[in-house]
Amino acid sequence: QVQLVESGGGLVQPGGSLRLSCAASGFTLDYYSIGWFRQAPGKEREGVSCIGTKQGNTDYADSVKGRFTISRDNAKNTVTLQMNSLKPEDTAVYYCAADLAFTCGMSYVAYDYWGQGTQVTVSS
């Protein structure tokens, strides 16, 4: 059974950090680009960051550049999103997704497999 599972979400104060993980089961991530997306209430799903296969290309939304870092560990079949200097506007449900492609993109329509999401809340 192909499955992606996100973890690491929670409640954090503005300026704090969280580390999200995306773990795959039932398939290997080696040949998949991985994207992180988020959706806040009443808003459309937006791309946050993505990483291509074998530490290929990476991309970030302008709103998170310099604050978020994406990385992958193919040996552990996981992708991590390190989020620093969090802001209230980062509050959303965060999803990871997999696309059978060498180069990643920030459009959610390209992604084939999705996790169930993890809630990130930034509030004092």
PDB file of C-alpha atoms in Angstrom:
ATOM      1  CA  GLN A   1       0.000   0.000   0.000  1.00  0.00           C
ATOM      2  CA  VAL A   2       1.452   3.322  -1.105  1.00  0.00           C
ATOM      3  CA  GLN A   3       1.391   5.796   1.727  1.00  0.00           C
ATOM      4  CA  LEU A   4       2.892   9.130   2.746  1.00  0.00           C
ATOM      5  CA  VAL A   5       2.728  10.152   6.383  1.00  0.00           C
ATOM      6  CA  GLU A   6       3.552  13.628   7.671  1.00  0.00           C
ATOM      7  CA  SER A   7       4.615  14.335  11.234  1.00  0.00           C
ATOM      8  CA  GLY A   8       6.095  17.138  13.295  1.00  0.00           C
ATOM      9  CA  GLY A   9       3.315  19.690  13.214  1.00  0.00           C
ATOM     10  CA  GLY A  10       2.091  21.497  16.291  1.00  0.00           C
ATOM     11  CA  LEU A  11       1.648  24.812  18.037  1.00  0.00           C
ATOM     12  CA  VAL A  12       4.605  27.188  18.117  1.00  0.00           C
ATOM     13  CA  GLN A  13       5.092  30.844  18.995  1.00  0.00           C
ATOM     14  CA  PRO A  14       6.036  33.385  16.328  1.00  0.00           C
ATOM     15  CA  GLY A  15       9.754  33.208  15.669  1.00  0.00           C
ATOM     16  CA  GLY A  16       9.899  29.555  16.636  1.00  0.00           C
ATOM     17  CA  SER A  17      10.812  26.490  14.623  1.00  0.00           C
ATOM     18  CA  LEU A  18       9.270  23.212  13.598  1.00  0.00           C
ATOM     19  CA  ARG A  19      10.611  20.264  11.664  1.00  0.00           C
ATOM     20  CA  LEU A  20       8.158  18.409   9.462  1.00  0.00           C
ATOM     21  CA  SER A  21       8.885  14.907   8.200  1.00  0.00           C
ATOM     22  CA  CYS A  22       7.330  13.003   5.337  1.00  0.00           C
ATOM     23  CA  ALA A  23       7.808   9.245   5.498  1.00  0.00           C
ATOM     24  CA  ALA A  24       6.968   6.933   2.619  1.00  0.00           C
ATOM     25  CA  SER A  25       5.843   3.342   2.839  1.00  0.00           C
ATOM     26  CA  GLY A  26       4.981   0.889   0.110  1.00  0.00           C
ATOM     27  CA  PHE A  27       7.323   2.556  -2.366  1.00  0.00           C
ATOM     28  CA  THR A  28      10.761   4.113  -2.532  1.00  0.00           C
ATOM     29  CA  LEU A  29      11.139   7.863  -2.801  1.00  0.00           C
ATOM     30  CA  ASP A  30      14.351   7.573  -4.826  1.00  0.00           C
ATOM     31  CA  TYR A  31      12.574   8.189  -8.128  1.00  0.00           C
ATOM     32  CA  TYR A  32      10.087  10.755  -6.877  1.00  0.00           C
ATOM     33  CA  SER A  33      10.211  14.470  -6.498  1.00  0.00           C
ATOM     34  CA  ILE A  34       8.642  15.535  -3.223  1.00  0.00           C
ATOM     35  CA  GLY A  35       6.656  18.670  -2.602  1.00  0.00           C
ATOM     36  CA  TRP A  36       5.352  20.336   0.518  1.00  0.00           C
ATOM     37  CA  PHE A  37       2.074  22.188   0.205  1.00  0.00           C
ATOM     38  CA  ARG A  38      -0.123  23.982   2.686  1.00  0.00           C
ATOM     39  CA  GLN A  39      -3.713  25.049   2.919  1.00  0.00           C
ATOM     40  CA  ALA A  40      -5.124  27.560   5.345  1.00  0.00           C
ATOM     41  CA  PRO A  41      -8.874  27.833   6.042  1.00  0.00           C
ATOM     42  CA  GLY A  42     -10.647  29.576   3.183  1.00  0.00           C
ATOM     43  CA  LYS A  43      -7.535  29.642   1.023  1.00  0.00           C
ATOM     44  CA  GLU A  44      -6.302  27.598  -1.904  1.00  0.00           C
ATOM     45  CA  ARG A  45      -3.618  24.981  -1.519  1.00  0.00           C
ATOM     46  CA  GLU A  46      -0.214  26.505  -2.252  1.00  0.00           C
ATOM     47  CA  GLY A  47       3.213  25.130  -2.903  1.00  0.00           C
ATOM     48  CA  VAL A  48       5.712  25.734  -0.115  1.00  0.00           C
ATOM     49  CA  SER A  49       8.812  23.869  -1.235  1.00  0.00           C
ATOM     50  CA  CYS A  50       9.908  20.921  -3.338  1.00  0.00           C
ATOM     51  CA  ILE A  51      12.967  18.801  -3.975  1.00  0.00           C
ATOM     52  CA  GLY A  52      13.897  16.747  -7.010  1.00  0.00           C
ATOM     53  CA  THR A  53      15.299  13.238  -7.017  1.00  0.00           C
ATOM     54  CA  LYS A  54      18.776  12.473  -5.664  1.00  0.00           C
ATOM     55  CA  GLN A  55      19.156  15.957  -4.148  1.00  0.00           C
ATOM     56  CA  GLY A  56      18.241  17.502  -7.441  1.00  0.00           C
ATOM     57  CA  ASN A  57      16.617  20.868  -7.788  1.00  0.00           C
ATOM     58  CA  THR A  58      14.904  22.613  -4.933  1.00  0.00           C
ATOM     59  CA  ASP A  59      12.355  25.393  -5.018  1.00  0.00           C
ATOM     60  CA  TYR A  60      10.676  27.580  -2.434  1.00  0.00           C
ATOM     61  CA  ALA A  61       7.734  29.906  -2.339  1.00  0.00           C
ATOM     62  CA  ASP A  62       8.862  33.515  -2.022  1.00  0.00           C
ATOM     63  CA  SER A  63       7.071  33.747   1.307  1.00  0.00           C
ATOM     64  CA  VAL A  64       9.315  31.079   2.899  1.00  0.00           C
ATOM     65  CA  LYS A  65      12.668  31.665   1.203  1.00  0.00           C
ATOM     66  CA  GLY A  66      15.446  32.054   3.732  1.00  0.00           C
ATOM     67  CA  ARG A  67      13.299  30.555   6.501  1.00  0.00           C
ATOM     68  CA  PHE A  68      12.451  27.034   5.317  1.00  0.00           C
ATOM     69  CA  THR A  69      14.846  24.326   4.161  1.00  0.00           C
ATOM     70  CA  ILE A  70      13.896  21.106   2.421  1.00  0.00           C
ATOM     71  CA  SER A  71      16.085  18.011   2.398  1.00  0.00           C
ATOM     72  CA  ARG A  72      15.759  14.330   1.681  1.00  0.00           C
ATOM     73  CA  ASP A  73      17.285  11.146   3.044  1.00  0.00           C
ATOM     74  CA  ASN A  74      16.687   8.410   0.517  1.00  0.00           C
ATOM     75  CA  ALA A  75      18.226   5.797   2.812  1.00  0.00           C
ATOM     76  CA  LYS A  76      15.503   6.547   5.354  1.00  0.00           C
ATOM     77  CA  ASN A  77      12.850   7.117   2.683  1.00  0.00           C
ATOM     78  CA  THR A  78      11.987  10.487   4.199  1.00  0.00           C
ATOM     79  CA  VAL A  79      11.886  14.159   3.284  1.00  0.00           C
ATOM     80  CA  THR A  80      12.188  16.891   5.888  1.00  0.00           C
ATOM     81  CA  LEU A  81      11.045  20.497   5.927  1.00  0.00           C
ATOM     82  CA  GLN A  82      12.866  22.603   8.505  1.00  0.00           C
ATOM     83  CA  MET A  83      10.821  25.700   9.264  1.00  0.00           C
ATOM     84  CA  ASN A  84      12.470  28.572  11.136  1.00  0.00           C
ATOM     85  CA  SER A  85      11.341  32.072  12.037  1.00  0.00           C
ATOM     86  CA  LEU A  86       7.745  31.010  11.803  1.00  0.00           C
ATOM     87  CA  LYS A  87       5.054  33.626  11.355  1.00  0.00           C
ATOM     88  CA  PRO A  88       1.321  33.536  12.077  1.00  0.00           C
ATOM     89  CA  GLU A  89       0.680  33.518   8.338  1.00  0.00           C
ATOM     90  CA  ASP A  90       2.443  30.144   8.137  1.00  0.00           C
ATOM     91  CA  THR A  91      -0.489  28.613   9.983  1.00  0.00           C
ATOM     92  CA  ALA A  92      -2.027  25.903   7.805  1.00  0.00           C
ATOM     93  CA  VAL A  93      -2.345  22.191   7.242  1.00  0.00           C
ATOM     94  CA  TYR A  94       0.863  21.022   5.610  1.00  0.00           C
ATOM     95  CA  TYR A  95       0.876  18.164   3.135  1.00  0.00           C
ATOM     96  CA  CYS A  96       3.664  16.275   1.450  1.00  0.00           C
ATOM     97  CA  ALA A  97       3.199  14.783  -1.992  1.00  0.00           C
ATOM     98  CA  ALA A  98       5.165  12.639  -4.424  1.00  0.00           C
ATOM     99  CA  ASP A  99       5.577  13.077  -8.174  1.00  0.00           C
ATOM    100  CA  LEU A 100       7.293  10.508 -10.383  1.00  0.00           C
ATOM    101  CA  ALA A 101       9.565  13.097 -11.944  1.00  0.00           C
ATOM    102  CA  PHE A 102      13.258  13.965 -11.813  1.00  0.00           C
ATOM    103  CA  THR A 103      12.682  17.688 -11.450  1.00  0.00           C
ATOM    104  CA  CYS A 104      10.221  19.037  -8.910  1.00  0.00           C
ATOM    105  CA  GLY A 105       7.619  21.721  -9.442  1.00  0.00           C
ATOM    106  CA  MET A 106       5.338  23.792  -7.256  1.00  0.00           C
ATOM    107  CA  SER A 107       2.027  22.972  -8.941  1.00  0.00           C
ATOM    108  CA  TYR A 108      -0.020  20.540  -6.892  1.00  0.00           C
ATOM    109  CA  VAL A 109      -1.765  19.088  -9.937  1.00  0.00           C
ATOM    110  CA  ALA A 110       1.421  17.251 -10.937  1.00  0.00           C
ATOM    111  CA  TYR A 111       1.620  15.187  -7.762  1.00  0.00           C
ATOM    112  CA  ASP A 112       0.330  11.641  -7.617  1.00  0.00           C
ATOM    113  CA  TYR A 113       0.465  10.633  -3.966  1.00  0.00           C
ATOM    114  CA  TRP A 114      -0.507  12.707  -0.948  1.00  0.00           C
ATOM    115  CA  GLY A 115      -0.245  12.420   2.789  1.00  0.00           C
ATOM    116  CA  GLN A 116      -3.077  13.182   5.178  1.00  0.00           C
ATOM    117  CA  GLY A 117      -1.588  16.459   6.376  1.00  0.00           C
ATOM    118  CA  THR A 118      -0.270  17.826   9.646  1.00  0.00           C
ATOM    119  CA  GLN A 119      -1.480  20.990  11.355  1.00  0.00           C
ATOM    120  CA  VAL A 120       0.955  23.833  11.968  1.00  0.00           C
ATOM    121  CA  THR A 121      -0.279  26.686  14.142  1.00  0.00           C
ATOM    122  CA  VAL A 122       1.842  29.751  14.809  1.00  0.00           C
ATOM    123  CA  SER A 123       0.372  31.835  17.573  1.00  0.00           C
ATOM    124  CA  SER A 124       1.326  33.580  20.775  1.00  0.00           C
TER     125      SER A 124
END
